Short mmCIF file of N, CA and C in Angstrom, two decimals:
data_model
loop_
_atom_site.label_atom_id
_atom_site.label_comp_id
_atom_site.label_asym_id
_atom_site.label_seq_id
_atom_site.Cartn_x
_atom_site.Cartn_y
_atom_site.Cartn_z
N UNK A 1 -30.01 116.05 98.93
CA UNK A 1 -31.44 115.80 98.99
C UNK A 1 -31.74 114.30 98.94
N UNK A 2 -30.77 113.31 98.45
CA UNK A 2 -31.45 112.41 97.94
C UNK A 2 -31.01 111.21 99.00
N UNK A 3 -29.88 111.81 99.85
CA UNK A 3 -29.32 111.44 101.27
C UNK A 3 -30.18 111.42 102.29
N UNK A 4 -31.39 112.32 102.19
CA UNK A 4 -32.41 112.68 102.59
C UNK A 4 -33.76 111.67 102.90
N UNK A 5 -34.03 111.68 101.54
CA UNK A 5 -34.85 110.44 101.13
C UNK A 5 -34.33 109.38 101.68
N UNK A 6 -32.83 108.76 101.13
CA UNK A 6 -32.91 107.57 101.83
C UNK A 6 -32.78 107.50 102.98
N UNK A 7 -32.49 108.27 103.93
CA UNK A 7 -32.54 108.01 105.35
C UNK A 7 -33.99 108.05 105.77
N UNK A 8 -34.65 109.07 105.39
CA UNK A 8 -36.43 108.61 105.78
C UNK A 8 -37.10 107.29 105.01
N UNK A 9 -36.48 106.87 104.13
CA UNK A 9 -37.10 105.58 103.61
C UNK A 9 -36.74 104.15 104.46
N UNK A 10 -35.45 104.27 105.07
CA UNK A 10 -34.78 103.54 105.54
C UNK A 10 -35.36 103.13 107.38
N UNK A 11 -35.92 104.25 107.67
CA UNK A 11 -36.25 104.84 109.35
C UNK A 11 -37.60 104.24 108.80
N UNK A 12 -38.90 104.14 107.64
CA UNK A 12 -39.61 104.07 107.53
C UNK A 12 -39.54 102.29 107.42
N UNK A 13 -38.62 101.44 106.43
CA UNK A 13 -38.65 100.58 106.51
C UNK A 13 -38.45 99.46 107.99
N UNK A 14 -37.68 100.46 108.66
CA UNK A 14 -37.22 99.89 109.98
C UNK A 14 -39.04 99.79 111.43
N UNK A 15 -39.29 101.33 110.74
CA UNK A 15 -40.66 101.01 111.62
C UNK A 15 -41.58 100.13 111.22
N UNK A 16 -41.96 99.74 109.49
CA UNK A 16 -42.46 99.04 108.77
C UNK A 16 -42.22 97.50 109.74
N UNK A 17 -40.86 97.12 109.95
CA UNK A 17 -40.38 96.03 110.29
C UNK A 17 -40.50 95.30 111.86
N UNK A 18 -40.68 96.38 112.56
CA UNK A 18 -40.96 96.50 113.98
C UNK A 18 -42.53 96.16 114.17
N UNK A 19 -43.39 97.04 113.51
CA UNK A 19 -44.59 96.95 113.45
C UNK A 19 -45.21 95.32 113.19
N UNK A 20 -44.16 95.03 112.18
CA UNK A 20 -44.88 93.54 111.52
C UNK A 20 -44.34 92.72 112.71
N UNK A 21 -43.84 92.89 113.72
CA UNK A 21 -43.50 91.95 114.43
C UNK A 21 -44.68 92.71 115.63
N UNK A 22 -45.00 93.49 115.70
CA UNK A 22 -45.41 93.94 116.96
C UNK A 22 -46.67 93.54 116.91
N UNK A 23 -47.64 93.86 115.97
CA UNK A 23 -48.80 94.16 115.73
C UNK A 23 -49.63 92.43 116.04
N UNK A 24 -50.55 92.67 116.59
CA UNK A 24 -51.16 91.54 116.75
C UNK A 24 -52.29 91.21 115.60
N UNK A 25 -52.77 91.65 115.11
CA UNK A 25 -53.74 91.37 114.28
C UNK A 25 -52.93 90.77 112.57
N UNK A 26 -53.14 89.69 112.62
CA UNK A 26 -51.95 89.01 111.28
C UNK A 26 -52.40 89.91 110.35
N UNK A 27 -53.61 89.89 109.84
CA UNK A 27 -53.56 90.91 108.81
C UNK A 27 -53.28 92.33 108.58
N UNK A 28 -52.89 93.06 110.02
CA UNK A 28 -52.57 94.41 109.78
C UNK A 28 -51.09 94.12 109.63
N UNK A 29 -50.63 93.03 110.46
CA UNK A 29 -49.23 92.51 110.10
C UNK A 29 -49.08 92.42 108.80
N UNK A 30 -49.62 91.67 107.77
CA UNK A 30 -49.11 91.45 106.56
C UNK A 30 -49.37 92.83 105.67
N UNK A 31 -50.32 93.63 106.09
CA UNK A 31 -49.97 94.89 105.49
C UNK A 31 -48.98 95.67 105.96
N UNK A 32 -48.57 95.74 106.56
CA UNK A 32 -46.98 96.23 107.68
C UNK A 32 -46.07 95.65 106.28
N UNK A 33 -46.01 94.36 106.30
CA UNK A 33 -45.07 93.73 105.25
C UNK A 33 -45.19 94.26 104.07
N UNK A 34 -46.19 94.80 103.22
CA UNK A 34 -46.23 95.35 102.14
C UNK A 34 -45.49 96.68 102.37
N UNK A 35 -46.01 97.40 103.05
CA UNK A 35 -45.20 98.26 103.17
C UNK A 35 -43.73 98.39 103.82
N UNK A 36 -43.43 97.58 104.13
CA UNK A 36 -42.00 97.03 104.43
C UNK A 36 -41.29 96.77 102.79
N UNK A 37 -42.19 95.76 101.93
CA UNK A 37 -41.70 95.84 100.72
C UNK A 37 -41.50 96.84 100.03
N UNK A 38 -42.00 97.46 100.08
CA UNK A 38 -42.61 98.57 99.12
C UNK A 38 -41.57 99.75 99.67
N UNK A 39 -41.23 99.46 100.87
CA UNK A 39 -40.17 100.78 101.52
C UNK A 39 -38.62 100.26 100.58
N UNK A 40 -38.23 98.84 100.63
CA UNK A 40 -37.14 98.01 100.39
C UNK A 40 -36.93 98.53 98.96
N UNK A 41 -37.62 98.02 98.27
CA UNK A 41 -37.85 98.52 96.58
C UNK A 41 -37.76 99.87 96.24
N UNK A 42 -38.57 101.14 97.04
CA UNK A 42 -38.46 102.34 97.22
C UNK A 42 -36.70 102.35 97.02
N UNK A 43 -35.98 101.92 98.11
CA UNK A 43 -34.93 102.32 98.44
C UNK A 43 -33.49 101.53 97.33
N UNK A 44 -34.23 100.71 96.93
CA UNK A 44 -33.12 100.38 95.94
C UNK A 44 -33.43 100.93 94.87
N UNK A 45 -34.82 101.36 94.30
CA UNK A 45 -34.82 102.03 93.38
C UNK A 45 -33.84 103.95 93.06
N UNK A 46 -34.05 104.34 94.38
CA UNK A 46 -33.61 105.28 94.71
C UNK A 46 -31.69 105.47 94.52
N UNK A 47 -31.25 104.11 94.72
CA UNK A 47 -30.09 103.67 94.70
C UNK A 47 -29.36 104.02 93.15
N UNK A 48 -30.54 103.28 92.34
CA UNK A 48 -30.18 102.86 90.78
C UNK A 48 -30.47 101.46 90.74
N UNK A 49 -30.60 101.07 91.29
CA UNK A 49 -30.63 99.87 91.10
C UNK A 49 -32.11 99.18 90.71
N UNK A 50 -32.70 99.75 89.31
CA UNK A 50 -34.01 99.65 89.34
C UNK A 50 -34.57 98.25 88.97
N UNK A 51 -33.82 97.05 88.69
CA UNK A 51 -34.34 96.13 87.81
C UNK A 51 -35.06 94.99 89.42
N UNK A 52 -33.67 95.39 90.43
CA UNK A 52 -34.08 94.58 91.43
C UNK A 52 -34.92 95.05 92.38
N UNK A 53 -34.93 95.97 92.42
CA UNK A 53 -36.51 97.17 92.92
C UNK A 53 -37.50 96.53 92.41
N UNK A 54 -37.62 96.96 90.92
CA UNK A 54 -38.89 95.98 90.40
C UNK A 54 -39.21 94.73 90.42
N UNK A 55 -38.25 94.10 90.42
CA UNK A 55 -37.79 92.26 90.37
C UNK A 55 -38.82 92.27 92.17
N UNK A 56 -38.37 93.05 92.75
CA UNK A 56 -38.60 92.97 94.18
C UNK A 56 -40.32 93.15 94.48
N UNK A 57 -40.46 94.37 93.94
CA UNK A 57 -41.88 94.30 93.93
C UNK A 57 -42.59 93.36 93.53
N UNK A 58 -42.52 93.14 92.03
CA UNK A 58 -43.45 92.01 91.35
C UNK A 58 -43.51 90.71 92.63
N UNK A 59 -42.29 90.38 92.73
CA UNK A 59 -41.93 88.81 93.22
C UNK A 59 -42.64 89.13 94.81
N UNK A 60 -42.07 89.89 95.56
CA UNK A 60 -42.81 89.76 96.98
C UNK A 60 -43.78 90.75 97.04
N UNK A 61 -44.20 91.54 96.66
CA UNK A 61 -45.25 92.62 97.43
C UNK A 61 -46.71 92.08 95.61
N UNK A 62 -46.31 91.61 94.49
CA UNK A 62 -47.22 91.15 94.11
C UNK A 62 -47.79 89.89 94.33
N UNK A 63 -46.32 88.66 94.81
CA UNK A 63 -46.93 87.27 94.99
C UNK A 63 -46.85 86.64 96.02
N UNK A 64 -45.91 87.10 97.30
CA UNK A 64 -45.44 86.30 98.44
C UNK A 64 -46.94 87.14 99.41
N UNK A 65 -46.94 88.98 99.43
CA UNK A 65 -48.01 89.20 100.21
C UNK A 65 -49.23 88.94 100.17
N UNK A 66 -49.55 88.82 98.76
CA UNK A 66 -50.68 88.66 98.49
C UNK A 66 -51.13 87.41 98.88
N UNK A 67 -50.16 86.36 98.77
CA UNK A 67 -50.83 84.82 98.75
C UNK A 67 -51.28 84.80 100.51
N UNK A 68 -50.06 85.94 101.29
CA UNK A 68 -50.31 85.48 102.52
C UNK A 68 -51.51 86.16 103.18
N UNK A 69 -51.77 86.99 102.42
CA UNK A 69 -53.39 88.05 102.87
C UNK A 69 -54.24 86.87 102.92
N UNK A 70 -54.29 86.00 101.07
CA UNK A 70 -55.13 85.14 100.97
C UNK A 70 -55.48 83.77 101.98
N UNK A 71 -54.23 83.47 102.46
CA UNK A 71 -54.11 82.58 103.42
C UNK A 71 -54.84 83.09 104.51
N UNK A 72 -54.66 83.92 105.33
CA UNK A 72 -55.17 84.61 106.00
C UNK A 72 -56.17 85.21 106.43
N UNK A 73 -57.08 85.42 105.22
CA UNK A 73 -58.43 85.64 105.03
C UNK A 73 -59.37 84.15 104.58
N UNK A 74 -58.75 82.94 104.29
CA UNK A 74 -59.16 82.10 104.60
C UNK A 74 -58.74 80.80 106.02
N UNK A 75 -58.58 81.09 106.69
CA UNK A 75 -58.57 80.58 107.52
C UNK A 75 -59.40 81.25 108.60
N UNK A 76 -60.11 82.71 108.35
CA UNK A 76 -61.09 83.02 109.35
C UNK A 76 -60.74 83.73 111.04
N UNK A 77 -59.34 84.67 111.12
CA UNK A 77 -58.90 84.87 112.31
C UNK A 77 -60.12 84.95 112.78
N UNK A 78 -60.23 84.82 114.41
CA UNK A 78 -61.22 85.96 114.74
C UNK A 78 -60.76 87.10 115.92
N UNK A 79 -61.14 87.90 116.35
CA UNK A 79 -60.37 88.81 117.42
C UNK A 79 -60.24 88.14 118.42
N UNK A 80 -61.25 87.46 118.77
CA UNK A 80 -60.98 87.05 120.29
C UNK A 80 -60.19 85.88 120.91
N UNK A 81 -59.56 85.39 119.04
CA UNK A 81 -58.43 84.16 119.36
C UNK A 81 -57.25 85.33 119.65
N UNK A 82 -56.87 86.54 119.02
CA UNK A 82 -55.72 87.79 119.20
C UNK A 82 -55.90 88.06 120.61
N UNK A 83 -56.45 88.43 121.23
CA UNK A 83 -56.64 89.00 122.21
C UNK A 83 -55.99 88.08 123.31
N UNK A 84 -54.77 88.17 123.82
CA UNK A 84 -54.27 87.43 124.48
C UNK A 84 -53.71 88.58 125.84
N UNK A 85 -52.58 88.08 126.68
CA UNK A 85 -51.88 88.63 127.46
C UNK A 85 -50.54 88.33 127.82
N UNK A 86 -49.63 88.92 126.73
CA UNK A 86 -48.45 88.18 126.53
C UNK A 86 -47.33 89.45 127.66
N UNK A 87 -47.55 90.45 128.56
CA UNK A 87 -46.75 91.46 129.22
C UNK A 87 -45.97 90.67 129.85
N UNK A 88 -46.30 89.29 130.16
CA UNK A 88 -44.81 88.42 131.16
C UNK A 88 -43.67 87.88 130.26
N UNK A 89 -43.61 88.29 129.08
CA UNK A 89 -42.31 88.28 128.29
C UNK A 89 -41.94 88.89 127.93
N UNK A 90 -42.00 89.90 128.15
CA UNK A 90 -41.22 91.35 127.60
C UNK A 90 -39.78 91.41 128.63
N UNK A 91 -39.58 90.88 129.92
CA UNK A 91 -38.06 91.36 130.02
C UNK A 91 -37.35 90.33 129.82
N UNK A 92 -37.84 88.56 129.36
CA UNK A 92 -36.91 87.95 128.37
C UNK A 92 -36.59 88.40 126.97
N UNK A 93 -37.61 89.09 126.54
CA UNK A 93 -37.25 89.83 125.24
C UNK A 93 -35.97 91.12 125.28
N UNK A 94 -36.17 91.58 126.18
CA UNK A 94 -35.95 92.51 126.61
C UNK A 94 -34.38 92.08 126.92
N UNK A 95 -34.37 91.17 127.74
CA UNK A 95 -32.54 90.17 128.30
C UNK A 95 -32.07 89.59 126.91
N UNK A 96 -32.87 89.29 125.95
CA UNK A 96 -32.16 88.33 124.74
C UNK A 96 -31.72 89.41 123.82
N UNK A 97 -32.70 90.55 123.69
CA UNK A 97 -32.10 91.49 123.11
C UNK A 97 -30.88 92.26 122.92
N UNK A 98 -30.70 92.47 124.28
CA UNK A 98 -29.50 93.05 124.78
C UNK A 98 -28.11 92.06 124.63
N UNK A 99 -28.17 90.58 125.03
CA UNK A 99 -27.18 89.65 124.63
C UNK A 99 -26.94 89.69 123.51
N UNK A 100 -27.91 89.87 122.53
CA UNK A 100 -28.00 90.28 121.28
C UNK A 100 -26.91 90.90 120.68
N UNK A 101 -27.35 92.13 120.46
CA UNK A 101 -26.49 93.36 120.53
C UNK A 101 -25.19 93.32 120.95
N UNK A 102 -24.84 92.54 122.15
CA UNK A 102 -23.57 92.60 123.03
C UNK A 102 -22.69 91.45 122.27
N UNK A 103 -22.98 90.36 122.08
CA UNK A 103 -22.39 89.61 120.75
C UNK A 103 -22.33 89.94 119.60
N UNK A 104 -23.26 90.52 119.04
CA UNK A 104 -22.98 91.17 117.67
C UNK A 104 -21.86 92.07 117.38
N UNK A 105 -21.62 92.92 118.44
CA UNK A 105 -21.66 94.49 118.73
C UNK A 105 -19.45 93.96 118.64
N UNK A 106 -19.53 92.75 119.55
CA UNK A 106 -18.18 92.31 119.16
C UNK A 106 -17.90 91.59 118.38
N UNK A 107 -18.45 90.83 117.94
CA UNK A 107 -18.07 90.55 116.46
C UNK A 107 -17.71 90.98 114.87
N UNK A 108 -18.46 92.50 115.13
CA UNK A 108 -18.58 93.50 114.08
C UNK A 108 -17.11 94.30 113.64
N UNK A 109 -16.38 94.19 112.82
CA UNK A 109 -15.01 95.03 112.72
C UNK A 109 -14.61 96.09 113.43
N UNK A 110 -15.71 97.12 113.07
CA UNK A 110 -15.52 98.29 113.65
C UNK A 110 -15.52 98.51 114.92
N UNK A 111 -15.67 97.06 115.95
CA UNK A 111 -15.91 97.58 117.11
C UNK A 111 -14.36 97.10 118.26
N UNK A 112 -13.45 97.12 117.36
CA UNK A 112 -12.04 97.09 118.14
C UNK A 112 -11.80 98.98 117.53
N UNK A 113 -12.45 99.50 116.80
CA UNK A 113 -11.85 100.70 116.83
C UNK A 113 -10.32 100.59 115.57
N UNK A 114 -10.49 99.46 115.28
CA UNK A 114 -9.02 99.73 114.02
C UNK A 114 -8.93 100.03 112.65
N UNK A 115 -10.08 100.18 112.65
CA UNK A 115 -10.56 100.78 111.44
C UNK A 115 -10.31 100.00 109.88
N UNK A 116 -8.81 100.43 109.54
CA UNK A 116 -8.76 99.71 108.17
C UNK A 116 -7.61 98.03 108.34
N UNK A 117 -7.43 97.74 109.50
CA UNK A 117 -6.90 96.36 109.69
C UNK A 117 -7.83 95.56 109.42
N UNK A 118 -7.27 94.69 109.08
CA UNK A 118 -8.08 93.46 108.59
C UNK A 118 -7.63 92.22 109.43
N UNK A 119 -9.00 92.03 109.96
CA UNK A 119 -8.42 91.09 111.30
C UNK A 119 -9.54 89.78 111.33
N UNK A 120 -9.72 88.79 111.30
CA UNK A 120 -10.32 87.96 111.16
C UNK A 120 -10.88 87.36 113.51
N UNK A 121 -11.73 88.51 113.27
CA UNK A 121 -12.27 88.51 114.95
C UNK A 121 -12.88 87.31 115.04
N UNK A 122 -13.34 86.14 114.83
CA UNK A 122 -13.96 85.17 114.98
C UNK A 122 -12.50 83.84 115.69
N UNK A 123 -11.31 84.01 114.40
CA UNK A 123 -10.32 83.00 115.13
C UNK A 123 -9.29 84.30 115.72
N UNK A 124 -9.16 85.22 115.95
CA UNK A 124 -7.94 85.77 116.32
C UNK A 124 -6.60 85.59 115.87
N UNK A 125 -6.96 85.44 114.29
CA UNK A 125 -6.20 85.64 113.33
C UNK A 125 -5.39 86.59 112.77
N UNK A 126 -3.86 87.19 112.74
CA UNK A 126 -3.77 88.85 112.19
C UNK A 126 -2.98 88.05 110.67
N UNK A 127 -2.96 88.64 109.66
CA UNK A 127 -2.40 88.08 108.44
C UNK A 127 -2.48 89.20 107.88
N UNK A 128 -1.09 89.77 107.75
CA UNK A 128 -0.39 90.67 107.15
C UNK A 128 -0.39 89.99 104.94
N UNK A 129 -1.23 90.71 104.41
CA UNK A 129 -1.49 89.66 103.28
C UNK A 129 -0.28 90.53 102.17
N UNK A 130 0.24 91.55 102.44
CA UNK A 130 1.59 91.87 101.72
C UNK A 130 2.55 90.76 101.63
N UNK A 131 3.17 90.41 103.19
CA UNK A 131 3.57 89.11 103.09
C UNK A 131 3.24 87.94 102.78
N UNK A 132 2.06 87.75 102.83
CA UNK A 132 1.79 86.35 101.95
C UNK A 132 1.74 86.00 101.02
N UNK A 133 1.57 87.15 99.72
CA UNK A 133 1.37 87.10 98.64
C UNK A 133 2.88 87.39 97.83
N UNK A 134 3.99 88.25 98.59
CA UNK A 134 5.06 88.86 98.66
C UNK A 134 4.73 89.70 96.55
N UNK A 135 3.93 90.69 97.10
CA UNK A 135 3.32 91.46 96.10
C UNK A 135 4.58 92.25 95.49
N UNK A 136 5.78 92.65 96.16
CA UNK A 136 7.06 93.03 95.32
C UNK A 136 7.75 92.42 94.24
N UNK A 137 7.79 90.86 94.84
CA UNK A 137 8.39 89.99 94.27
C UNK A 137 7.76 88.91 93.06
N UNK A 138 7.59 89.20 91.86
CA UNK A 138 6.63 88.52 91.03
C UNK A 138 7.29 86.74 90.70
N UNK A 139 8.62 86.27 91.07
CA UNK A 139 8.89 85.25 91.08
C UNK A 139 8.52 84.11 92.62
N UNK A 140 7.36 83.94 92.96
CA UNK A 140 7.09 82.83 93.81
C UNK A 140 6.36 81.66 93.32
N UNK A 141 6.51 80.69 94.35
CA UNK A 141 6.24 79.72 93.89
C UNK A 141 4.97 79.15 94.61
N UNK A 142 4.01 78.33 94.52
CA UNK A 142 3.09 77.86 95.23
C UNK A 142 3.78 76.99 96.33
N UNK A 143 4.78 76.66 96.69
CA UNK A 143 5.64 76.20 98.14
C UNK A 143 6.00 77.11 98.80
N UNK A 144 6.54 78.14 98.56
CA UNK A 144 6.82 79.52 99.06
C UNK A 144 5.35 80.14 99.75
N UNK A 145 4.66 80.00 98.45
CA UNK A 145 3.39 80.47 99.53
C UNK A 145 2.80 79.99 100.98
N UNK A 146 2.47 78.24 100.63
CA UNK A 146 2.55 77.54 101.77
C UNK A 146 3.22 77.35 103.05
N UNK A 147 4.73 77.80 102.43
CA UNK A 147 5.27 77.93 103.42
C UNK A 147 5.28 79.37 104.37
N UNK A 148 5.03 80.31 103.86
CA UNK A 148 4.70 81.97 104.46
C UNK A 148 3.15 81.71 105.47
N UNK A 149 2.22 81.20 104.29
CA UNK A 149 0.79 81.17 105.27
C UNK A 149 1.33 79.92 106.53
N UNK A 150 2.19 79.19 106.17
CA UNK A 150 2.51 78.03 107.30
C UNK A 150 2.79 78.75 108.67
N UNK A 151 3.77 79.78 108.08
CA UNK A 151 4.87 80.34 109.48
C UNK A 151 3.88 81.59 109.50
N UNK A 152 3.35 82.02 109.25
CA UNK A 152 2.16 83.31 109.45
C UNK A 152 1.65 82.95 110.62
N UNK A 153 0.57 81.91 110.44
CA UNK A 153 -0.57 81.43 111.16
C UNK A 153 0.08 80.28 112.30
N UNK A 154 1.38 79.68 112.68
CA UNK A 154 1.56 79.15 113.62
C UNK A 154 2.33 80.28 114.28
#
């Protein structure tokens, strides 16, 4: 059940997060963000983790949103500065997105498929760390080591 919850809290924070970027009107935006907070905190509370749930609330959804409502409501939006026509950037959004994803997507461990290797994908590094540490053998020396990570990595 509680696998439950957090996956709808989680789908909720994600729309929460979309919205605050989507929404044109700043202030329905910064209420988007409260409830973006308020989903975040939800979900760590749910965790156990209640001190930073609360820590979380007080600090952003009592003092970071609020100040920015206040900001916001003084400076006077008005609709007809929102009201724009931004549809000729949506398929650069749309192209950066996807590059996005496609760099990430290889950089991420899981996406050679090897599951529990430990591979350092950024230099194309493999370091077998049994051998480096030579975890059988409790007599090494800090030259021994140097010299293993030496001949490892060239």
């Amino acid at each position: 059940m509680s696998y439950f919850v957090l996956n709808i809290i989680s789908l909720f924070a994600i729309l929460c997060g979309i919205l605050v970027i989507i929404s044109k009107n700043p202030i329905v935006s910064v209420l988007f963000l409260i409830g973006l907070f308020l989903s975040i905190a939800g979900y760590l509370m749910m965790l156990g983790i209640n001190f930073i749930g609360l820590s979380y609330l007080l600090v952003y959804v009592g003092a970071v949103s609020i100040l920015f409502l206040f900001i916001l409501m003084l400076i006077n939006v008005r609709i007809s500065e929102l009201v724009t026509e931004n549809n000729n950037s949506m398929p650069l959004a749309i192209l950066i997105g996807i590059f996005f994803n496609i760099s990430v997507y290889q950089i991420l461990p899981i996406a050679g498929g090897t599951g529990s290797n430990i591979n350092f994908y950024l230099f194309n590094v493999n370091v077998n760390f049994s051998d480096l540490f030579h975890v059988n053998n409790t007599s090494h020396t800090l030259k021994d080591m140097i010299n293993t990570t030496s001949s490892l990595l060239s």
